Short mmCIF file of C-alpha atoms and ligand atoms in Angstrom, two decimals:
data_model
loop_
_atom_site.label_atom_id
_atom_site.label_comp_id
_atom_site.label_asym_id
_atom_site.label_seq_id
_atom_site.Cartn_x
_atom_site.Cartn_y
_atom_site.Cartn_z
CA UNK A 1 92.42 -49.44 123.45
CA UNK A 2 90.97 -52.55 124.94
CA UNK A 3 88.23 -54.35 123.02
CA UNK A 4 86.98 -56.64 125.69
CA UNK A 5 84.69 -56.14 128.66
CA UNK A 6 86.06 -55.66 132.15
CA UNK A 7 85.10 -58.11 134.88
CA UNK A 8 85.25 -55.54 137.68
CA UNK A 9 85.02 -56.74 141.27
CA UNK A 10 84.77 -53.44 143.11
CA UNK A 11 81.07 -52.64 142.54
CA UNK A 12 80.06 -56.25 143.24
CA UNK A 13 82.12 -56.40 146.43
CA UNK A 14 80.59 -53.07 147.58
CA UNK A 15 77.13 -54.55 146.98
CA UNK A 16 78.03 -57.68 149.00
CA UNK A 17 79.44 -55.56 151.84
CA UNK A 18 76.18 -53.57 152.00
CA UNK A 19 74.14 -56.79 152.19
CA UNK A 20 76.40 -58.14 154.95
CA UNK A 21 76.02 -54.90 156.91
CA UNK A 22 72.23 -55.23 156.86
CA UNK A 23 72.44 -58.89 157.90
CA UNK A 24 74.76 -58.05 160.79
CA UNK A 25 72.24 -55.50 162.03
CA UNK A 26 69.43 -58.06 162.16
CA UNK A 27 71.70 -60.75 163.67
CA UNK A 28 72.57 -58.29 166.42
CA UNK A 29 68.95 -57.28 166.97
CA UNK A 30 67.36 -60.72 166.81
CA UNK A 31 70.03 -62.97 168.34
CA UNK A 32 72.45 -60.55 170.03
CA UNK A 33 75.26 -61.99 167.89
CA UNK A 34 78.14 -59.89 166.57
CA UNK A 35 80.25 -61.86 164.08
CA UNK A 36 83.88 -62.10 165.24
CA UNK A 37 87.07 -62.73 163.26
CA UNK A 38 90.49 -63.52 164.78
CA UNK A 39 93.57 -63.07 162.63
CA UNK A 40 97.00 -64.46 163.47
CA UNK A 41 99.84 -62.53 161.87
CA UNK A 42 103.39 -63.83 162.29
CA UNK A 43 106.50 -61.83 161.37
CA UNK A 44 107.14 -58.63 159.47
CA UNK A 45 106.27 -59.40 155.86
CA UNK A 46 104.99 -56.00 154.58
CA UNK A 47 102.51 -57.54 152.11
CA UNK A 48 100.99 -59.71 154.87
CA UNK A 49 100.67 -56.65 157.13
CA UNK A 50 98.91 -54.76 154.32
CA UNK A 51 96.49 -57.65 153.64
CA UNK A 52 95.68 -58.04 157.34
CA UNK A 53 95.02 -54.31 157.69
CA UNK A 54 92.59 -54.52 154.75
CA UNK A 55 90.82 -57.46 156.37
CA UNK A 56 90.56 -55.64 159.70
CA UNK A 57 89.26 -52.46 158.00
CA UNK A 58 86.69 -54.54 156.11
CA UNK A 59 85.50 -56.04 159.43
CA UNK A 60 85.03 -52.53 160.87
CA UNK A 61 83.01 -51.53 157.80
CA UNK A 62 80.42 -54.25 158.44
CA UNK A 63 80.55 -53.91 162.25
CA UNK A 64 82.20 -57.29 162.92
CA UNK A 65 84.29 -57.75 166.03
CA UNK A 66 87.90 -58.45 165.00
CA UNK A 67 91.18 -59.07 166.74
CA UNK A 68 94.68 -59.39 165.30
CA UNK A 69 97.21 -61.51 167.22
CA UNK A 70 100.58 -60.20 166.06
CA UNK A 71 103.51 -62.52 166.76
CA UNK A 72 107.26 -62.13 166.22
CA UNK A 73 109.07 -63.93 163.35
CA UNK A 74 110.83 -66.34 165.77
CA UNK A 75 107.67 -67.44 167.62
CA UNK A 76 107.39 -71.18 168.34
CA UNK A 77 104.87 -73.47 166.70
CA UNK A 78 103.47 -74.28 170.16
CA UNK A 79 102.71 -70.62 170.90
CA UNK A 80 100.77 -70.28 167.63
CA UNK A 81 98.90 -73.51 168.38
CA UNK A 82 98.01 -72.27 171.89
CA UNK A 83 96.58 -69.05 170.45
CA UNK A 84 94.50 -70.95 167.87
CA UNK A 85 93.18 -73.30 170.57
CA UNK A 86 92.18 -70.29 172.66
CA UNK A 87 90.31 -68.83 169.66
CA UNK A 88 88.67 -72.22 168.97
CA UNK A 89 87.14 -72.03 172.45
CA UNK A 90 86.27 -68.32 172.37
CA UNK A 91 82.47 -68.05 171.86
CA UNK A 92 82.81 -64.53 170.43
CA UNK A 93 85.04 -65.72 167.59
CA UNK A 94 83.36 -67.21 164.51
CA UNK A 95 86.30 -67.16 162.14
CA UNK A 96 90.02 -67.85 162.59
CA UNK A 97 92.51 -66.89 159.91
CA UNK A 98 96.25 -67.50 159.95
CA UNK A 99 97.84 -65.11 157.46
CA UNK A 100 100.18 -66.97 155.08
CA UNK A 101 103.02 -67.40 154.40
CA UNK A 102 104.34 -68.42 157.81
CA UNK A 103 108.08 -68.34 158.62
CA UNK A 104 110.08 -71.34 157.37
CA UNK A 105 110.50 -72.98 160.79
CA UNK A 106 106.73 -73.31 161.17
CA UNK A 107 104.87 -76.30 159.72
CA UNK A 108 101.96 -74.57 157.94
CA UNK A 109 99.86 -77.72 157.46
CA UNK A 110 100.16 -78.60 161.15
CA UNK A 111 99.04 -75.08 162.13
CA UNK A 112 96.08 -75.00 159.73
CA UNK A 113 94.87 -78.37 161.00
CA UNK A 114 94.55 -76.97 164.54
CA UNK A 115 91.84 -74.51 163.45
CA UNK A 116 88.34 -75.76 164.28
CA UNK A 117 86.90 -76.58 160.81
CA UNK A 118 83.68 -74.80 161.89
CA UNK A 119 85.70 -71.57 162.27
CA UNK A 120 87.95 -72.12 159.25
CA UNK A 121 86.70 -69.11 157.25
CA UNK A 122 89.72 -69.31 154.91
CA UNK A 123 88.71 -72.86 153.95
CA UNK A 124 92.29 -74.15 154.25
CA UNK A 125 91.66 -77.04 156.71
CA UNK A 126 91.81 -80.50 155.09
CA UNK A 127 88.22 -81.13 156.25
CA UNK A 128 86.93 -78.16 154.25
CA UNK A 129 89.22 -78.87 151.29
CA UNK A 130 87.79 -82.39 151.13
CA UNK A 131 84.25 -81.06 151.23
CA UNK A 132 85.01 -78.55 148.45
CA UNK A 133 86.42 -81.32 146.27
CA UNK A 134 83.31 -83.42 147.00
CA UNK A 135 81.01 -80.51 146.13
CA UNK A 136 79.55 -80.42 149.66
CA UNK A 137 78.63 -77.35 151.71
CA UNK A 138 81.80 -76.03 153.35
CA UNK A 139 83.95 -72.99 153.85
CA UNK A 140 85.38 -72.32 150.40
CA UNK A 141 88.74 -70.48 150.06
CA UNK A 142 87.95 -66.81 149.52
CA UNK A 143 89.83 -66.06 146.28
CA UNK A 144 88.46 -68.98 144.22
CA UNK A 145 85.00 -68.36 145.68
CA UNK A 146 85.31 -64.70 144.68
CA UNK A 147 86.19 -65.69 141.11
CA UNK A 148 83.12 -67.93 140.86
CA UNK A 149 80.89 -65.12 142.17
CA UNK A 150 82.40 -62.68 139.70
CA UNK A 151 81.73 -65.06 136.77
CA UNK A 152 78.17 -65.57 138.04
CA UNK A 153 77.59 -61.81 138.28
CA UNK A 154 78.57 -61.41 134.61
CA UNK A 155 76.38 -64.41 133.66
CA UNK A 156 79.34 -66.48 132.52
CA UNK A 157 78.43 -70.16 132.80
CA UNK A 158 81.52 -72.37 132.64
CA UNK A 159 79.53 -75.57 132.05
CA UNK A 160 81.16 -77.46 129.18
CA UNK A 161 83.86 -74.81 128.69
CA UNK A 162 87.57 -75.64 128.54
CA UNK A 163 89.21 -73.85 131.46
CA UNK A 164 92.93 -73.63 132.05
CA UNK A 165 93.95 -72.89 135.65
CA UNK A 166 97.54 -71.69 135.85
CA UNK A 167 98.98 -72.26 139.34
CA UNK A 168 98.35 -75.28 141.55
CA UNK A 169 98.68 -73.88 145.08
CA UNK A 170 96.58 -75.29 147.92
CA UNK A 171 95.03 -71.89 148.59
CA UNK A 172 94.18 -70.80 145.04
CA UNK A 173 94.82 -73.12 142.08
CA UNK A 174 93.61 -76.46 143.50
CA UNK A 175 90.36 -75.17 145.07
CA UNK A 176 89.78 -73.02 141.97
CA UNK A 177 90.01 -76.11 139.77
CA UNK A 178 87.63 -78.02 142.08
CA UNK A 179 84.99 -75.28 141.98
CA UNK A 180 85.21 -75.07 138.19
CA UNK A 181 84.96 -78.84 137.89
CA UNK A 182 81.94 -78.81 140.23
CA UNK A 183 80.41 -76.24 137.86
CA UNK A 184 80.95 -78.78 135.03
CA UNK A 185 83.88 -77.13 133.26
CA UNK A 186 86.63 -79.24 131.69
CA UNK A 187 89.64 -78.23 133.73
CA UNK A 188 93.31 -78.25 132.89
CA UNK A 189 95.71 -77.40 135.76
CA UNK A 190 99.14 -76.06 134.83
CA UNK A 191 102.08 -75.48 137.17
CA UNK A 192 105.79 -74.87 137.27
CA UNK A 193 106.60 -78.29 135.74
CA UNK A 194 104.11 -77.98 132.87
CA UNK A 195 106.11 -78.64 129.70
CA UNK A 196 104.40 -76.19 127.36
CA UNK A 197 102.14 -73.70 129.13
CA UNK A 198 101.09 -71.97 125.91
CA UNK A 199 99.83 -75.24 124.45
CA UNK A 200 97.33 -75.41 127.34
CA UNK A 201 96.31 -71.74 127.63
CA UNK A 202 95.86 -71.31 123.87
CA UNK A 203 93.18 -74.03 123.77
CA UNK A 204 91.17 -72.64 126.70
CA UNK A 205 87.85 -70.79 126.59
CA UNK A 206 88.71 -69.44 130.05
CA UNK A 207 92.20 -68.83 131.48
CA UNK A 208 92.48 -68.35 135.26
CA UNK A 209 95.95 -67.44 136.47
CA UNK A 210 97.32 -66.89 139.96
CA UNK A 211 101.03 -67.48 140.32
CA UNK A 212 102.58 -64.08 141.07
CA UNK A 213 104.58 -63.51 137.88
CA UNK A 214 104.01 -60.26 135.95
CA UNK A 215 103.36 -60.75 132.21
CA UNK A 216 103.33 -64.56 132.44
CA UNK A 217 100.29 -64.67 130.15
CA UNK A 218 100.96 -62.84 126.89
CA UNK A 219 98.62 -62.20 123.95
CA UNK A 220 100.01 -65.08 121.86
CA UNK A 221 99.06 -67.52 124.65
CA UNK A 222 95.34 -66.67 124.60
CA UNK A 223 92.79 -67.55 121.93
CA UNK A 224 90.53 -64.91 120.39
CA UNK A 225 87.46 -64.24 122.52
CA UNK A 226 88.74 -66.07 125.60
CA UNK A 227 87.75 -65.04 129.12
CA UNK A 228 90.79 -64.12 131.23
CA UNK A 229 90.75 -64.05 135.03
CA UNK A 230 93.87 -62.61 136.65
CA UNK A 231 94.35 -63.49 140.31
CA UNK A 232 97.97 -62.31 140.46
CA UNK A 233 98.97 -59.23 142.46
CA UNK A 234 102.53 -58.04 141.85
CA UNK A 235 104.13 -54.76 142.80
CA UNK A 236 106.66 -53.62 140.18
CA UNK A 237 109.80 -51.68 141.15
CA UNK A 238 108.05 -48.54 139.90
CA UNK A 239 105.40 -49.13 142.57
CA UNK A 240 102.73 -50.04 139.98
CA UNK A 241 100.40 -52.90 140.86
CA UNK A 242 99.96 -55.50 138.09
CA UNK A 243 98.60 -59.02 137.72
CA UNK A 244 100.07 -62.06 135.96
CA UNK A 245 98.58 -61.11 132.58
CA UNK A 246 99.98 -58.68 130.01
CA UNK A 247 96.76 -56.68 130.31
CA UNK A 248 97.43 -54.17 127.56
CA UNK A 249 97.93 -56.75 124.82
CA UNK A 250 95.73 -59.61 126.07
CA UNK A 251 92.77 -57.24 126.41
CA UNK A 252 92.98 -56.62 122.64
CA UNK A 253 91.87 -60.14 121.84
CA UNK A 254 89.86 -61.58 124.73
CA UNK A 255 86.13 -61.15 125.39
CA UNK A 256 86.36 -60.47 129.15
CA UNK A 257 89.27 -59.69 131.46
CA UNK A 258 89.63 -58.86 135.16
CA UNK A 259 91.59 -55.67 135.87
CA UNK A 260 94.36 -55.56 138.50
CA UNK A 261 93.69 -53.83 140.82
CA UNK A 262 89.90 -53.83 141.06
CA UNK A 263 89.12 -57.32 139.76
CA UNK A 264 89.46 -60.41 141.92
CA UNK A 265 91.17 -58.60 144.85
CA UNK A 266 88.10 -56.86 146.32
CA UNK A 267 86.11 -60.09 145.93
CA UNK A 268 88.53 -62.02 148.17
CA UNK A 269 87.84 -59.77 151.14
CA UNK A 270 84.08 -59.73 150.50
CA UNK A 271 84.10 -63.56 150.54
CA UNK A 272 86.02 -63.58 153.84
CA UNK A 273 83.28 -61.42 155.37
CA UNK A 274 80.61 -63.70 153.90
CA UNK A 275 82.29 -66.81 155.30
CA UNK A 276 82.58 -65.21 158.74
CA UNK A 277 78.92 -64.19 158.68
CA UNK A 278 77.95 -67.74 157.60
CA UNK A 279 79.85 -69.10 160.60
CA UNK A 280 78.24 -66.58 162.99
CA UNK A 281 74.78 -67.57 161.79
CA UNK A 282 75.59 -71.17 162.84
CA UNK A 283 76.74 -70.12 166.30
CA UNK A 284 75.42 -72.57 168.87
CA UNK A 285 73.32 -71.54 171.83
N1 GUN B 301 98.10 -65.22 151.98
C1 GUN B 301 97.79 -64.92 150.70
N2 GUN B 301 96.48 -65.07 150.47
C2 GUN B 301 95.93 -65.48 151.63
C3 GUN B 301 94.59 -65.80 152.01
O1 GUN B 301 93.64 -65.75 151.23
N3 GUN B 301 94.45 -66.17 153.32
C4 GUN B 301 95.49 -66.25 154.17
N4 GUN B 301 95.24 -66.66 155.41
N5 GUN B 301 96.73 -65.97 153.84
C5 GUN B 301 96.94 -65.58 152.57
#
């Protein structure tokens, strides 16, 4: 039996999707604009194919135009760059997303930097990262943005709280830490070289974890009444989907916890739609 409250993302994401749908209708009626998202998908990684399908389905749900450019594993960097440049110029495309990870022979940073920052709905371009760190208006990476919206929905104000972010990736951990810092939390960032992870998590009022390791965060690593946000998505051999937190035991002692699935996951896609709509609203001409 869990004692804490669930920070569910499904109902909130459904609510956001409904709002977007209404906004798309008026954008179409008043300005003849249909938001457009282009996705570049390289290779055969099954998880990436699943995520891209979800993104495309979400676009259909809110009546966005979307196109997926599927490319083989051995595609050249130049070919990917050419496709991005074409999408940068395409007036019907408001958002460009390159599904990560890319194959090893491709320089990911170089590719992401080709995306027009005004169409960078994933918020991975250095221009947008810099603006996020500075607390300026920008495209914010969807998963960290989704976490902030989820906390807001449940009236959790992180101001003055000690937050431990576990995972320091460019797409999750680092922007997550920036958003929390901008919201006046005291932020600790842990990663693979952290000497004693438990020492950090145990002190935190809020633990946010996104590294892709089932059961990384166990009950002894979390203080009583902490808020636990699990960004991890891992498929076990049994086929079961779990996060990075030992949900069964951690939920006995924390105050709030996100379930996996149904927590942060649905929020990520809702934020991608929001970012694409935001870009479409700024369409020139
Ligand atoms: N791979 C894992 N998460 C993401 C994401 O949010 N965006 C992109 N483009 N690729 C990912």
